[in-house]
Amino acid sequence: MKIKSAEFIKSAPSIKDAPELDGQAEFVLVGRSNVGKSSFINCLLNRKNLAKTSNTPGKTRLINYYQVIADPTPFILVDLPGYGYAKVSKTEQQKWQKNLEAFLKERETIRQVFQLIDARHPVQDSDFQMWEWLNHVGLSTTIVLTKGDKIKANQLSRQHQEASNELSIVKELIIPFSANTGLGKDKALASIQQVLNR
């Protein structure tokens, strides 16, 4: 797959505000706050600042849409608000969760979910709950272990195996990733292409 161009389309507070995209395949990113979704997008699409990165957890509170012109097939990347951020009110957390679940259940153009998990830490309860819920509603999901360059290679290998054990999936369905080094970028793009080919 070759990425020709990419552009930000819209930020939407809920599914009812989602843009009309002519039925294009959507690939959705979910993950805990500050897991590196924006860096993942920028690396994947060869754009340094297309998605705004922040060191402040919980900054992304809207659903962000990106149009990707790729050869041979264009598609949409969708960045959902991070889950598991404790420093917002319970009401706000519940609102985000409800919004996120409604989007994932009702959006018929979703073809695949990338669930991003920070490679520096064990799988968190909120990660496991999200993984189980995605499986429950039947959404095809690929796990991405982000920030793989922040730990030693043997630690990353161990985290890869532990994530496989914790989530009860084969290691081949988990992509170790680094936005800084490009580790895992080709695998992520190949995963998208494989889905588009179906």
CSV table of N, CA and C in Angstrom, one decimal, residues 119-120 146-153 178:
chain,number,residue,atom,x,y,z
A,119,ALA,N,3.3,-0.1,25.3
A,119,ALA,CA,4.2,-1.3,25.5
A,119,ALA,C,5.0,-1.2,26.8
A,120,ARG,N,5.1,0.0,27.4
A,120,ARG,CA,5.9,0.1,28.6
A,120,ARG,C,5.2,-0.4,29.8
A,146,THR,N,2.3,0.4,21.4
A,146,THR,CA,3.0,1.6,21.0
A,146,THR,C,4.2,1.9,21.9
A,147,LYS,N,5.0,2.9,21.4
A,147,LYS,CA,6.2,3.3,22.2
A,147,LYS,C,7.2,2.2,22.4
A,148,GLY,N,7.3,1.4,21.4
A,148,GLY,CA,8.2,0.2,21.4
A,148,GLY,C,9.7,0.6,21.5
A,149,ASP,N,10.0,1.8,21.1
A,149,ASP,CA,11.4,2.3,21.2
A,149,ASP,C,11.8,2.8,22.6
A,150,LYS,N,10.8,2.9,23.5
A,150,LYS,CA,11.0,3.5,24.8
A,150,LYS,C,11.5,2.4,25.8
A,151,ILE,N,11.5,1.2,25.4
A,151,ILE,CA,12.0,0.1,26.2
A,151,ILE,C,13.0,-0.8,25.4
A,152,LYS,N,13.8,-1.6,26.1
A,152,LYS,CA,14.8,-2.4,25.5
A,152,LYS,C,14.1,-3.5,24.7
A,153,ALA,N,14.8,-4.0,23.7
A,153,ALA,CA,14.2,-5.0,22.8
A,153,ALA,C,13.7,-6.3,23.5
A,178,SER,N,6.6,1.6,16.9
A,178,SER,CA,7.3,2.9,17.3
A,178,SER,C,7.1,3.9,16.2
